[in-house]
Amino acid sequence: SLMRMCAENDHKIFFLGGKPGVAEQARDFFSRTLGKDVVVGVENGYFSEDRNSDIVEKINSSGAQVLMVCLGNPRQEKWIEKNLEILAPYVMFGNGGALDFWSGGVRRAPLWVQKVGFEWVFRLGQDFSLARIRRQLKLLKFVKLFLQSMLFRSAK
């Protein structure tokens, strides 16, 4: 929806993240799908800290109004926070593995799994690792805290 809206309103977007080549494949997917070049710049997510200022300059000089950062949680949020004051795009957000899906490199969960909010479980099955399990377990902690806050509110 966001990409369609950008195309309709002549907004430009920059993709940051994914393995080398993934952001380019996602850009090409949207060029074919939308019939318009909305993505004005890409950079993979495998960069060292000493390249940070070059990447910020590349983003700023691209003319993008929207920056999609797909470095995985929490790296993408920390990167945005660190660079927020020096980035030119006025809309910035983390979007995890979205570029992997759009590039065709990772299969999406069935629609019913997406609708019930368990695509993360499907993804865990596709890309099983201890690091991913640790990150996903934090979601369960969030659910627990959310339910506790709801119970606390209803007890008042």
PDB file of C-alpha atoms in Angstrom:
ATOM      1  CA  SER A   1       0.000   0.000   0.000  1.00  0.00           C
ATOM      2  CA  LEU A   2       2.794   2.416   0.885  1.00  0.00           C
ATOM      3  CA  MET A   3       4.597   1.753  -2.388  1.00  0.00           C
ATOM      4  CA  ARG A   4       1.391   2.300  -4.360  1.00  0.00           C
ATOM      5  CA  MET A   5       0.765   5.552  -2.470  1.00  0.00           C
ATOM      6  CA  CYS A   6       4.325   6.724  -3.167  1.00  0.00           C
ATOM      7  CA  ALA A   7       3.876   5.979  -6.878  1.00  0.00           C
ATOM      8  CA  GLU A   8       0.546   7.826  -7.039  1.00  0.00           C
ATOM      9  CA  ASN A   9       1.922  10.899  -5.260  1.00  0.00           C
ATOM     10  CA  ASP A  10       5.414  10.980  -6.803  1.00  0.00           C
ATOM     11  CA  HIS A  11       7.118  10.283  -3.462  1.00  0.00           C
ATOM     12  CA  LYS A  12      10.514   8.627  -3.643  1.00  0.00           C
ATOM     13  CA  ILE A  13      11.757   5.885  -1.347  1.00  0.00           C
ATOM     14  CA  PHE A  14      15.168   4.509  -0.359  1.00  0.00           C
ATOM     15  CA  PHE A  15      15.709   0.863   0.676  1.00  0.00           C
ATOM     16  CA  LEU A  16      18.442   0.171   3.246  1.00  0.00           C
ATOM     17  CA  GLY A  17      19.056  -3.434   4.240  1.00  0.00           C
ATOM     18  CA  GLY A  18      19.176  -7.037   3.201  1.00  0.00           C
ATOM     19  CA  LYS A  19      22.030  -9.059   1.817  1.00  0.00           C
ATOM     20  CA  PRO A  20      23.917  -7.689  -1.210  1.00  0.00           C
ATOM     21  CA  GLY A  21      21.566  -7.678  -4.216  1.00  0.00           C
ATOM     22  CA  VAL A  22      18.330  -8.097  -2.242  1.00  0.00           C
ATOM     23  CA  ALA A  23      17.371  -4.395  -2.144  1.00  0.00           C
ATOM     24  CA  GLU A  24      18.029  -4.154  -5.897  1.00  0.00           C
ATOM     25  CA  GLN A  25      15.756  -7.131  -6.544  1.00  0.00           C
ATOM     26  CA  ALA A  26      13.023  -5.577  -4.375  1.00  0.00           C
ATOM     27  CA  ARG A  27      13.407  -2.279  -6.265  1.00  0.00           C
ATOM     28  CA  ASP A  28      13.083  -4.117  -9.585  1.00  0.00           C
ATOM     29  CA  PHE A  29       9.966  -5.935  -8.316  1.00  0.00           C
ATOM     30  CA  PHE A  30       8.268  -2.619  -7.542  1.00  0.00           C
ATOM     31  CA  SER A  31       9.343  -1.052 -10.829  1.00  0.00           C
ATOM     32  CA  ARG A  32       7.659  -3.943 -12.680  1.00  0.00           C
ATOM     33  CA  THR A  33       4.611  -4.053 -10.394  1.00  0.00           C
ATOM     34  CA  LEU A  34       3.944  -0.318 -10.290  1.00  0.00           C
ATOM     35  CA  GLY A  35       5.164   0.506 -13.793  1.00  0.00           C
ATOM     36  CA  LYS A  36       7.092   3.374 -12.276  1.00  0.00           C
ATOM     37  CA  ASP A  37      10.452   3.903 -10.587  1.00  0.00           C
ATOM     38  CA  VAL A  38       9.627   4.839  -7.006  1.00  0.00           C
ATOM     39  CA  VAL A  39      12.807   3.533  -5.375  1.00  0.00           C
ATOM     40  CA  VAL A  40      15.578   6.084  -5.922  1.00  0.00           C
ATOM     41  CA  GLY A  41      18.311   4.347  -3.960  1.00  0.00           C
ATOM     42  CA  VAL A  42      19.358   1.102  -2.344  1.00  0.00           C
ATOM     43  CA  GLU A  43      22.109  -0.032  -0.016  1.00  0.00           C
ATOM     44  CA  ASN A  44      22.592  -3.460   1.486  1.00  0.00           C
ATOM     45  CA  GLY A  45      22.614  -3.946   5.238  1.00  0.00           C
ATOM     46  CA  TYR A  46      26.102  -5.426   5.450  1.00  0.00           C
ATOM     47  CA  PHE A  47      28.127  -2.327   6.163  1.00  0.00           C
ATOM     48  CA  SER A  48      30.652  -1.433   8.831  1.00  0.00           C
ATOM     49  CA  GLU A  49      30.352   1.517  11.184  1.00  0.00           C
ATOM     50  CA  ASP A  50      33.074   3.410   9.317  1.00  0.00           C
ATOM     51  CA  ARG A  51      30.813   3.549   6.214  1.00  0.00           C
ATOM     52  CA  ASN A  52      27.876   5.059   8.116  1.00  0.00           C
ATOM     53  CA  SER A  53      28.457   8.673   7.052  1.00  0.00           C
ATOM     54  CA  ASP A  54      28.810   7.597   3.388  1.00  0.00           C
ATOM     55  CA  ILE A  55      25.500   5.731   3.587  1.00  0.00           C
ATOM     56  CA  VAL A  56      23.740   8.708   5.203  1.00  0.00           C
ATOM     57  CA  GLU A  57      25.106  10.940   2.432  1.00  0.00           C
ATOM     58  CA  LYS A  58      23.918   8.480  -0.236  1.00  0.00           C
ATOM     59  CA  ILE A  59      20.419   8.488   1.289  1.00  0.00           C
ATOM     60  CA  ASN A  60      20.308  12.273   1.636  1.00  0.00           C
ATOM     61  CA  SER A  61      21.552  12.931  -1.897  1.00  0.00           C
ATOM     62  CA  SER A  62      19.031  10.472  -3.392  1.00  0.00           C
ATOM     63  CA  GLY A  63      16.094  12.845  -2.925  1.00  0.00           C
ATOM     64  CA  ALA A  64      14.072  10.187  -1.085  1.00  0.00           C
ATOM     65  CA  GLN A  65      11.265  11.408   1.141  1.00  0.00           C
ATOM     66  CA  VAL A  66      10.776   7.926   2.643  1.00  0.00           C
ATOM     67  CA  LEU A  67      13.460   5.672   4.121  1.00  0.00           C
ATOM     68  CA  MET A  68      12.743   1.993   4.732  1.00  0.00           C
ATOM     69  CA  VAL A  69      15.399   0.447   6.970  1.00  0.00           C
ATOM     70  CA  CYS A  70      15.431  -3.358   6.903  1.00  0.00           C
ATOM     71  CA  LEU A  71      18.305  -4.327   9.183  1.00  0.00           C
ATOM     72  CA  GLY A  72      16.310  -6.495  11.585  1.00  0.00           C
ATOM     73  CA  ASN A  73      15.180  -5.707  15.086  1.00  0.00           C
ATOM     74  CA  PRO A  74      16.639  -3.990  17.118  1.00  0.00           C
ATOM     75  CA  ARG A  75      19.486  -2.942  14.811  1.00  0.00           C
ATOM     76  CA  GLN A  76      17.212  -0.994  12.440  1.00  0.00           C
ATOM     77  CA  GLU A  77      15.571   0.989  15.240  1.00  0.00           C
ATOM     78  CA  LYS A  78      18.934   1.804  16.812  1.00  0.00           C
ATOM     79  CA  TRP A  79      20.327   2.874  13.429  1.00  0.00           C
ATOM     80  CA  ILE A  80      17.376   5.186  12.761  1.00  0.00           C
ATOM     81  CA  GLU A  81      17.607   6.700  16.239  1.00  0.00           C
ATOM     82  CA  LYS A  82      21.355   7.272  15.907  1.00  0.00           C
ATOM     83  CA  ASN A  83      21.047   8.994  12.508  1.00  0.00           C
ATOM     84  CA  LEU A  84      17.625  10.640  12.835  1.00  0.00           C
ATOM     85  CA  GLU A  85      18.919  14.201  13.131  1.00  0.00           C
ATOM     86  CA  ILE A  86      21.144  13.999  10.042  1.00  0.00           C
ATOM     87  CA  LEU A  87      18.828  12.129   7.653  1.00  0.00           C
ATOM     88  CA  ALA A  88      16.866  14.075   5.027  1.00  0.00           C
ATOM     89  CA  PRO A  89      13.834  11.775   4.461  1.00  0.00           C
ATOM     90  CA  TYR A  90      10.876  12.875   6.544  1.00  0.00           C
ATOM     91  CA  VAL A  91       9.391   9.393   6.926  1.00  0.00           C
ATOM     92  CA  MET A  92      11.634   6.637   8.293  1.00  0.00           C
ATOM     93  CA  PHE A  93      10.724   3.223   9.632  1.00  0.00           C
ATOM     94  CA  GLY A  94      12.098  -0.231  10.266  1.00  0.00           C
ATOM     95  CA  ASN A  95      10.570  -3.039   8.242  1.00  0.00           C
ATOM     96  CA  GLY A  96      12.569  -6.129   9.179  1.00  0.00           C
ATOM     97  CA  GLY A  97      12.704  -8.755   6.451  1.00  0.00           C
ATOM     98  CA  ALA A  98      10.375  -7.025   3.989  1.00  0.00           C
ATOM     99  CA  LEU A  99      13.070  -6.737   1.321  1.00  0.00           C
ATOM    100  CA  ASP A 100      13.647 -10.495   1.525  1.00  0.00           C
ATOM    101  CA  PHE A 101       9.976 -11.073   0.698  1.00  0.00           C
ATOM    102  CA  TRP A 102       9.802  -8.513  -2.114  1.00  0.00           C
ATOM    103  CA  SER A 103      13.009  -9.766  -3.701  1.00  0.00           C
ATOM    104  CA  GLY A 104      11.475 -13.219  -3.959  1.00  0.00           C
ATOM    105  CA  GLY A 105      14.161 -14.710  -1.721  1.00  0.00           C
ATOM    106  CA  VAL A 106      11.811 -15.670   1.124  1.00  0.00           C
ATOM    107  CA  ARG A 107       8.331 -17.122   0.797  1.00  0.00           C
ATOM    108  CA  ARG A 108       5.486 -15.384   2.675  1.00  0.00           C
ATOM    109  CA  ALA A 109       3.231 -17.248   5.032  1.00  0.00           C
ATOM    110  CA  PRO A 110      -0.217 -18.310   3.806  1.00  0.00           C
ATOM    111  CA  LEU A 111      -2.728 -15.449   3.945  1.00  0.00           C
ATOM    112  CA  TRP A 112      -4.628 -16.899   6.903  1.00  0.00           C
ATOM    113  CA  VAL A 113      -1.375 -17.077   8.926  1.00  0.00           C
ATOM    114  CA  GLN A 114      -0.637 -13.443   8.033  1.00  0.00           C
ATOM    115  CA  LYS A 115      -4.141 -12.357   9.058  1.00  0.00           C
ATOM    116  CA  VAL A 116      -3.917 -13.932  12.519  1.00  0.00           C
ATOM    117  CA  GLY A 117      -0.533 -12.260  13.107  1.00  0.00           C
ATOM    118  CA  PHE A 118       1.658 -15.346  13.179  1.00  0.00           C
ATOM    119  CA  GLU A 119       3.834 -14.780  10.143  1.00  0.00           C
ATOM    120  CA  TRP A 120       6.773 -14.541  12.542  1.00  0.00           C
ATOM    121  CA  VAL A 121       6.199 -18.207  13.512  1.00  0.00           C
ATOM    122  CA  PHE A 122       6.151 -19.210   9.844  1.00  0.00           C
ATOM    123  CA  ARG A 123       9.377 -17.236   9.281  1.00  0.00           C
ATOM    124  CA  LEU A 124      10.959 -18.903  12.301  1.00  0.00           C
ATOM    125  CA  GLY A 125      10.293 -22.272  10.670  1.00  0.00           C
ATOM    126  CA  GLN A 126      11.905 -21.114   7.415  1.00  0.00           C
ATOM    127  CA  ASP A 127      14.988 -19.549   8.969  1.00  0.00           C
ATOM    128  CA  PHE A 128      15.569 -21.460  12.170  1.00  0.00           C
ATOM    129  CA  SER A 129      18.425 -20.167  14.340  1.00  0.00           C
ATOM    130  CA  LEU A 130      19.087 -19.589  18.027  1.00  0.00           C
ATOM    131  CA  ALA A 131      19.447 -15.846  17.444  1.00  0.00           C
ATOM    132  CA  ARG A 132      16.021 -15.704  15.770  1.00  0.00           C
ATOM    133  CA  ILE A 133      14.466 -17.767  18.565  1.00  0.00           C
ATOM    134  CA  ARG A 134      15.856 -15.352  21.171  1.00  0.00           C
ATOM    135  CA  ARG A 135      14.407 -12.373  19.273  1.00  0.00           C
ATOM    136  CA  GLN A 136      11.032 -14.065  18.827  1.00  0.00           C
ATOM    137  CA  LEU A 137      10.826 -14.971  22.514  1.00  0.00           C
ATOM    138  CA  LYS A 138      10.879 -11.244  23.236  1.00  0.00           C
ATOM    139  CA  LEU A 139       7.524 -11.059  21.430  1.00  0.00           C
ATOM    140  CA  LEU A 140       6.093 -13.450  24.012  1.00  0.00           C
ATOM    141  CA  LYS A 141       7.410 -11.207  26.796  1.00  0.00           C
ATOM    142  CA  PHE A 142       5.627  -8.288  25.106  1.00  0.00           C
ATOM    143  CA  VAL A 143       2.359 -10.280  24.942  1.00  0.00           C
ATOM    144  CA  LYS A 144       2.710 -11.154  28.640  1.00  0.00           C
ATOM    145  CA  LEU A 145       3.263  -7.504  29.594  1.00  0.00           C
ATOM    146  CA  PHE A 146       0.347  -6.415  27.417  1.00  0.00           C
ATOM    147  CA  LEU A 147      -2.010  -8.949  29.003  1.00  0.00           C
ATOM    148  CA  GLN A 148      -0.844  -7.958  32.492  1.00  0.00           C
ATOM    149  CA  SER A 149      -1.531  -4.294  31.744  1.00  0.00           C
ATOM    150  CA  MET A 150      -5.011  -5.153  30.431  1.00  0.00           C
ATOM    151  CA  LEU A 151      -5.786  -7.199  33.552  1.00  0.00           C
ATOM    152  CA  PHE A 152      -4.468  -4.394  35.747  1.00  0.00           C
ATOM    153  CA  ARG A 153      -6.710  -1.852  33.983  1.00  0.00           C
ATOM    154  CA  SER A 154      -9.813  -4.038  34.255  1.00  0.00           C
ATOM    155  CA  ALA A 155      -9.145  -4.614  37.968  1.00  0.00           C
ATOM    156  CA  LYS A 156      -9.354  -0.862  38.674  1.00  0.00           C
TER     157      LYS A 156
END
